[in-house]
PDB file of C-alpha atoms in Angstrom:
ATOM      1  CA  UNK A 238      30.055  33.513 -22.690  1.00 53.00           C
ATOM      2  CA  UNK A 239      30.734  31.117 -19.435  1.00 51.00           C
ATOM      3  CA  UNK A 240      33.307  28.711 -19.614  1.00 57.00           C
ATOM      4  CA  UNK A 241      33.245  24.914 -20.183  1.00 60.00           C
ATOM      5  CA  UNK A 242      33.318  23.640 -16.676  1.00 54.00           C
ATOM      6  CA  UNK A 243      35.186  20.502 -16.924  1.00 57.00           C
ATOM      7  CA  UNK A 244      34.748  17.760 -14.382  1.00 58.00           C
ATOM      8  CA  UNK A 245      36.814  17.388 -11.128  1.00 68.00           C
ATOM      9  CA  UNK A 246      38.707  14.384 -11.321  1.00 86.00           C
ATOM     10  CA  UNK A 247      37.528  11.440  -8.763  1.00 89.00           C
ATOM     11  CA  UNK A 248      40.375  11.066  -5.893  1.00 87.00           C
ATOM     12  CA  UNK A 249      38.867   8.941  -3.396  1.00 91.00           C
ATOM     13  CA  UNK A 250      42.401   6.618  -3.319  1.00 94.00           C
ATOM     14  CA  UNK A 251      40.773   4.008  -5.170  1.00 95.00           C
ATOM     15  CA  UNK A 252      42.282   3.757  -8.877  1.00 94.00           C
ATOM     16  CA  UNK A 253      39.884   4.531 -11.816  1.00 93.00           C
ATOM     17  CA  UNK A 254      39.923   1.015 -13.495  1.00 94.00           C
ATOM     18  CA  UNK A 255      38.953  -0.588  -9.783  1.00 96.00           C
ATOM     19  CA  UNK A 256      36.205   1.701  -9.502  1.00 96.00           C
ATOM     20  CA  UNK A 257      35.268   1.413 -12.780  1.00 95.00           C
ATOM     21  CA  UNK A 258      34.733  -2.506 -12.348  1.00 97.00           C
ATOM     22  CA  UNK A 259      32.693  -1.848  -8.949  1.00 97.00           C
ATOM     23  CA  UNK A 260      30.591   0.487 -10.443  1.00 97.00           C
ATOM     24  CA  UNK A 261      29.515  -2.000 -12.693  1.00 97.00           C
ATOM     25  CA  UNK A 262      29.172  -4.673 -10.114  1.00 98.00           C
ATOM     26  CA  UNK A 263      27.035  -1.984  -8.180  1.00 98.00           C
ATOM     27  CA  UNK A 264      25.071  -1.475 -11.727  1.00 98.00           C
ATOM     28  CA  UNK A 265      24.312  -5.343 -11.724  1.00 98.00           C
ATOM     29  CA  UNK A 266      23.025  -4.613  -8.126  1.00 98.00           C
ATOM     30  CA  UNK A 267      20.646  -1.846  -8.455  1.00 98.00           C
ATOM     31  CA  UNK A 268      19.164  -3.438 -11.275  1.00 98.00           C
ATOM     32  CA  UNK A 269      18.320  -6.457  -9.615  1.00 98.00           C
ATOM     33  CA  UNK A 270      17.063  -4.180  -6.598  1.00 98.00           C
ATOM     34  CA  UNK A 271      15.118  -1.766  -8.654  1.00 98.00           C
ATOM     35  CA  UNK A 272      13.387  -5.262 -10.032  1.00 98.00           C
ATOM     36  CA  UNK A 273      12.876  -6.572  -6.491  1.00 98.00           C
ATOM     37  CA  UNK A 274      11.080  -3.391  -5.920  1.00 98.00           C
ATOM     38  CA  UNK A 275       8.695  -3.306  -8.733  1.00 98.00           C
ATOM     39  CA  UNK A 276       7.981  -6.784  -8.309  1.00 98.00           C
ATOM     40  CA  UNK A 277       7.555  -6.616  -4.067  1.00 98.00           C
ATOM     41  CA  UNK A 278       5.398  -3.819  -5.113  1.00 98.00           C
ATOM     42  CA  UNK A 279       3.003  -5.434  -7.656  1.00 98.00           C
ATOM     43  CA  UNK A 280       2.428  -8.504  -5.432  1.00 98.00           C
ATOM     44  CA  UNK A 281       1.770  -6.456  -2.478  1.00 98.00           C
ATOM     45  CA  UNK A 282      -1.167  -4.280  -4.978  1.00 97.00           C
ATOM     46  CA  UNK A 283      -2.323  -7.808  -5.805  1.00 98.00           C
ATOM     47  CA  UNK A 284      -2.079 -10.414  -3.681  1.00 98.00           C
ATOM     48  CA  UNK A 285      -5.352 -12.127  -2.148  1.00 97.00           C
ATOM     49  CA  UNK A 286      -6.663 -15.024  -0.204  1.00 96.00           C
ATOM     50  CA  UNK A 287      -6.267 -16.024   3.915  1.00 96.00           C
ATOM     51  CA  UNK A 288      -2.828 -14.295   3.679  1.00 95.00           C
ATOM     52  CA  UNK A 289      -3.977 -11.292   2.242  1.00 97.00           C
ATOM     53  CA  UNK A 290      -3.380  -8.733   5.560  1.00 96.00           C
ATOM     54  CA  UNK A 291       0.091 -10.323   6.499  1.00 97.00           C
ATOM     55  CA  UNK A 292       1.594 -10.464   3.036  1.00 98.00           C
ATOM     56  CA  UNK A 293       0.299  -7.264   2.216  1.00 98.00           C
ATOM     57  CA  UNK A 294       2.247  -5.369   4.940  1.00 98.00           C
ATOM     58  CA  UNK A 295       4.910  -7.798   4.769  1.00 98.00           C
ATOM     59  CA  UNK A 296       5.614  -7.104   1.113  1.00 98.00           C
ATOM     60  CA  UNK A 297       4.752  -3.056   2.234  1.00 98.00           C
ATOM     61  CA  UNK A 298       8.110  -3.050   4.346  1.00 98.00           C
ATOM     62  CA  UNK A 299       9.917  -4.884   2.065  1.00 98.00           C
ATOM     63  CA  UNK A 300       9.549  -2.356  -1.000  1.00 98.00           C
ATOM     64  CA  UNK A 301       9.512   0.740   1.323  1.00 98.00           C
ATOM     65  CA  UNK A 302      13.243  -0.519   2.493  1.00 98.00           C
ATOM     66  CA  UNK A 303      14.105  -1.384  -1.377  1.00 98.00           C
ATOM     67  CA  UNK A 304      12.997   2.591  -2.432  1.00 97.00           C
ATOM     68  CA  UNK A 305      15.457   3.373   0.305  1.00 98.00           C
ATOM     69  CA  UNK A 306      18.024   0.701  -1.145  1.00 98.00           C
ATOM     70  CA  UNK A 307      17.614   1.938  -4.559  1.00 98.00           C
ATOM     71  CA  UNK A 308      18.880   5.336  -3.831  1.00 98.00           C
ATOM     72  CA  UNK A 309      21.841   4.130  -1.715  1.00 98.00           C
ATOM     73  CA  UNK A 310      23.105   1.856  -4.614  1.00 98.00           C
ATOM     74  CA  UNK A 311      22.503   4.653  -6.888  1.00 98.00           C
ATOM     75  CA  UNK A 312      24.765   7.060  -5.068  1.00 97.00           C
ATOM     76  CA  UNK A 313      27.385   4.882  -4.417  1.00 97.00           C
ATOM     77  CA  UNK A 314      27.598   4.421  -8.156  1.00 97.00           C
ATOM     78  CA  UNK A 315      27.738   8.341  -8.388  1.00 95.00           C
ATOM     79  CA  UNK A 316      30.423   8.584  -5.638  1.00 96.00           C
ATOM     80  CA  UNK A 317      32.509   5.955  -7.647  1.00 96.00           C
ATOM     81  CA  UNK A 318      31.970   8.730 -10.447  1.00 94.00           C
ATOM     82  CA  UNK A 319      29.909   6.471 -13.018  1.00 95.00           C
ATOM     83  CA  UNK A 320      26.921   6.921 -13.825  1.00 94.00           C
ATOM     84  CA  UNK A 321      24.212   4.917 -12.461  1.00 96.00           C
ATOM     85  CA  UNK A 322      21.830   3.180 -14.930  1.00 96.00           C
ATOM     86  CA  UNK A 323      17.721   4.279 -14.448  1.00 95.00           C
ATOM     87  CA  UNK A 324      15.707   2.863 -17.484  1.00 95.00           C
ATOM     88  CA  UNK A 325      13.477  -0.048 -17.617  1.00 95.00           C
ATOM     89  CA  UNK A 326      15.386  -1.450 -20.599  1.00 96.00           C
ATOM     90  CA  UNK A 327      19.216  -0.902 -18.842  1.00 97.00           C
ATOM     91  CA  UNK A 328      17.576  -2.906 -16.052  1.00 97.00           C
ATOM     92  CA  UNK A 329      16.298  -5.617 -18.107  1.00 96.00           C
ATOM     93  CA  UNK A 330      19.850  -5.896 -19.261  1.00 97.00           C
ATOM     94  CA  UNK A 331      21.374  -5.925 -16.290  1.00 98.00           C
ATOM     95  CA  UNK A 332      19.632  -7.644 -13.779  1.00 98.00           C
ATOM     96  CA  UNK A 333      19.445 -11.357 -12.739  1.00 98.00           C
ATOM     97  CA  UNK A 334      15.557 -11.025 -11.837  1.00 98.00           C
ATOM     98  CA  UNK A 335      12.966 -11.681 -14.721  1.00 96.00           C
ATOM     99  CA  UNK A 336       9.755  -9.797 -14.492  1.00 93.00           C
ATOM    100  CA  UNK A 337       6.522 -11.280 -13.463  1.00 95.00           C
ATOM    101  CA  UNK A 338       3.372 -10.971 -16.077  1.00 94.00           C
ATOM    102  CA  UNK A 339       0.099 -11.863 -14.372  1.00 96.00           C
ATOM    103  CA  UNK A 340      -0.701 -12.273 -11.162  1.00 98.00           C
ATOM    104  CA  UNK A 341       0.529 -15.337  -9.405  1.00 98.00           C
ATOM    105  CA  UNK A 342      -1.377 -16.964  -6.394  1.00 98.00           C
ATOM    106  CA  UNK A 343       0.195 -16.047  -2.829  1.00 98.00           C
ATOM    107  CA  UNK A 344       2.549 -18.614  -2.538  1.00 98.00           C
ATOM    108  CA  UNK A 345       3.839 -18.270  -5.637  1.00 98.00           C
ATOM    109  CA  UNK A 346       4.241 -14.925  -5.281  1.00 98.00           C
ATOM    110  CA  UNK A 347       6.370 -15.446  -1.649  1.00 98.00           C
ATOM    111  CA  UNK A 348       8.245 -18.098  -3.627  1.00 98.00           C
ATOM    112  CA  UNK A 349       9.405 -15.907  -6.381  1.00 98.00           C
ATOM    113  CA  UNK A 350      10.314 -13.092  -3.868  1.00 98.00           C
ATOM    114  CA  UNK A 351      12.694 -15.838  -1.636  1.00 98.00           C
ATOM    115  CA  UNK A 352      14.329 -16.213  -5.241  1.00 98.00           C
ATOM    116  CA  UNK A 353      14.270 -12.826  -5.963  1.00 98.00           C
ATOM    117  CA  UNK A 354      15.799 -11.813  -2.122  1.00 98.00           C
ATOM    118  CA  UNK A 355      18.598 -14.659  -2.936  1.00 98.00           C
ATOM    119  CA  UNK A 356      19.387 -13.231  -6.610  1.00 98.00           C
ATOM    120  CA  UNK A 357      20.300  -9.960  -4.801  1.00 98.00           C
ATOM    121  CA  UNK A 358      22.241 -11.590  -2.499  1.00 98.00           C
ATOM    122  CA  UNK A 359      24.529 -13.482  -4.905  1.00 98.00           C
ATOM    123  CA  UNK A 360      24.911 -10.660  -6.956  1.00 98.00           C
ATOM    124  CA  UNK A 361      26.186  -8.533  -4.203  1.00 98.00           C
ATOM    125  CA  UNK A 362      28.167 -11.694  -3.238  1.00 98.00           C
ATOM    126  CA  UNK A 363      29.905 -11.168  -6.961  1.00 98.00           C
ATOM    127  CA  UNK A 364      30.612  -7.935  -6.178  1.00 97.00           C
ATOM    128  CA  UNK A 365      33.035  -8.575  -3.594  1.00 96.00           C
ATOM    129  CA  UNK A 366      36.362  -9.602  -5.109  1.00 97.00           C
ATOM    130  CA  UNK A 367      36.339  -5.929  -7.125  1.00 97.00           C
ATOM    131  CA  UNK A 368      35.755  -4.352  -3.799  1.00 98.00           C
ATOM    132  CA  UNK A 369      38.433  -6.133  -1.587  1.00 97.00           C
ATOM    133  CA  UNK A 370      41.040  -5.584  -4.306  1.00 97.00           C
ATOM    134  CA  UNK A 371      40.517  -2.162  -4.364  1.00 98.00           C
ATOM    135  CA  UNK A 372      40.327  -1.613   0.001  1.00 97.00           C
ATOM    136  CA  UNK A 373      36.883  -0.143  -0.878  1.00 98.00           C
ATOM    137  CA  UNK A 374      35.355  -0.382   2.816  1.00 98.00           C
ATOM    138  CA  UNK A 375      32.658   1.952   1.616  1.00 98.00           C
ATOM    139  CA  UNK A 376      30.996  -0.417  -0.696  1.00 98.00           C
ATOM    140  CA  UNK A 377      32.166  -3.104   1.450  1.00 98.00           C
ATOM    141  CA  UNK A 378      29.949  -1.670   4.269  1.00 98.00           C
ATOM    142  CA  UNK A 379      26.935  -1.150   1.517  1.00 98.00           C
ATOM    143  CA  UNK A 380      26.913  -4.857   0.167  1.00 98.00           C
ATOM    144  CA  UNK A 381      27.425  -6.459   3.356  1.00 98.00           C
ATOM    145  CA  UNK A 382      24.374  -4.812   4.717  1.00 98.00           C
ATOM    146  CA  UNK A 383      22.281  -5.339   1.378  1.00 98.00           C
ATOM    147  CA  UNK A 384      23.340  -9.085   1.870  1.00 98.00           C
ATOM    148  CA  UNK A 385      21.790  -9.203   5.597  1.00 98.00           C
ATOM    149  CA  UNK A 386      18.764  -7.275   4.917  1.00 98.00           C
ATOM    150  CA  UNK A 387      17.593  -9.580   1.857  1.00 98.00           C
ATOM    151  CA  UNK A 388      18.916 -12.991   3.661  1.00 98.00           C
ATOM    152  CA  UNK A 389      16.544 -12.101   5.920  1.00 98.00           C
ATOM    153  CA  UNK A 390      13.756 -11.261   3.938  1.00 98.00           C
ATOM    154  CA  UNK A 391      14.075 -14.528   2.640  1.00 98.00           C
ATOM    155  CA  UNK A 392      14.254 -15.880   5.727  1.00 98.00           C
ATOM    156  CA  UNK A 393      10.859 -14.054   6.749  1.00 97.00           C
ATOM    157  CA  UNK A 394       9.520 -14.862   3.422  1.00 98.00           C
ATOM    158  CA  UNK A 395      10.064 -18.554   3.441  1.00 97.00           C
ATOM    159  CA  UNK A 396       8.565 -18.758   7.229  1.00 96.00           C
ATOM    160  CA  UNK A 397       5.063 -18.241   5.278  1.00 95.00           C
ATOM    161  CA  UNK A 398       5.502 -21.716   2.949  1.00 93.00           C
TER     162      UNK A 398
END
């Protein structure tokens, strides 16, 4: 009979209730992203009309970088040692983005993805104060960089109304 392996405690010089709390801010984060994903991805199956060909590899890029995003979050939320959340219903829960039924004429759909883009943003925003209390330069790094990547896909977005 093996024996129970038991966990190896995290020691990363960040204190357990600090990580703990950015963890959860990071959980708030890939929830929103995952949601930014599937909904990037949906318009960019469906969208038609004189935009078609631009907004279709426009929204393309934009949920090929999220799938990237996703995973990075996700990790980080490991390294932290917490689990990271990965059903449909913890993400319902959890993020700041409501889904979109039907299928919503172009502009609409480049209107909800500038909300959408700036959702993300001010939920990594929130994030912050947990990370700078606990010197976290890691996460730091990761939110300032998911902050400039989705400011700018708003940016792009919003060129199109």
């Amino acid at each position: 009979m093996a024996a129970k392996v038991q966990p190896i405690e995290v020691n990363i010089g960040i204190e357990e209730g600090d990580r703990k709390a950015i963890a959860e801010g990071l959980s708030h984060l890939l929830a929103d992203t995952y949601t930014l994903y599937l909904k990037t991805h949906y318009f960019h199956w469906n969208v038609t009309g004189p935009m078609f060909q631009s907004l279709h590899q426009l929204f393309e890029t934009q949920y090929t970088e999220l799938a990237i995003a996703v995973d990075d979050v996700a990790e980080r939320i490991r390294t932290l040692g917490y689990p990271a959340p990965g059903s449909y219903s913890e993400y319902a829960e959890l993020s700041s983005i409501k889904e979109t039924r039907g299928v919503p004429k172009a502009e609409d759909m480049i209107r909800l993805l500038v909300e959408a883009n700036e959702a993300v943003v001010r939920t990594a925003r929130a994030t912050f104060p947990a990370v700078e209390k606990a010197s976290d330069e890691s996460t730091a790094d990761l939110l300032t960089e998911r902050m400039r990547v989705h400011e700018k896909a708003a940016w792009m977005l919003r060129s199109f109304l």
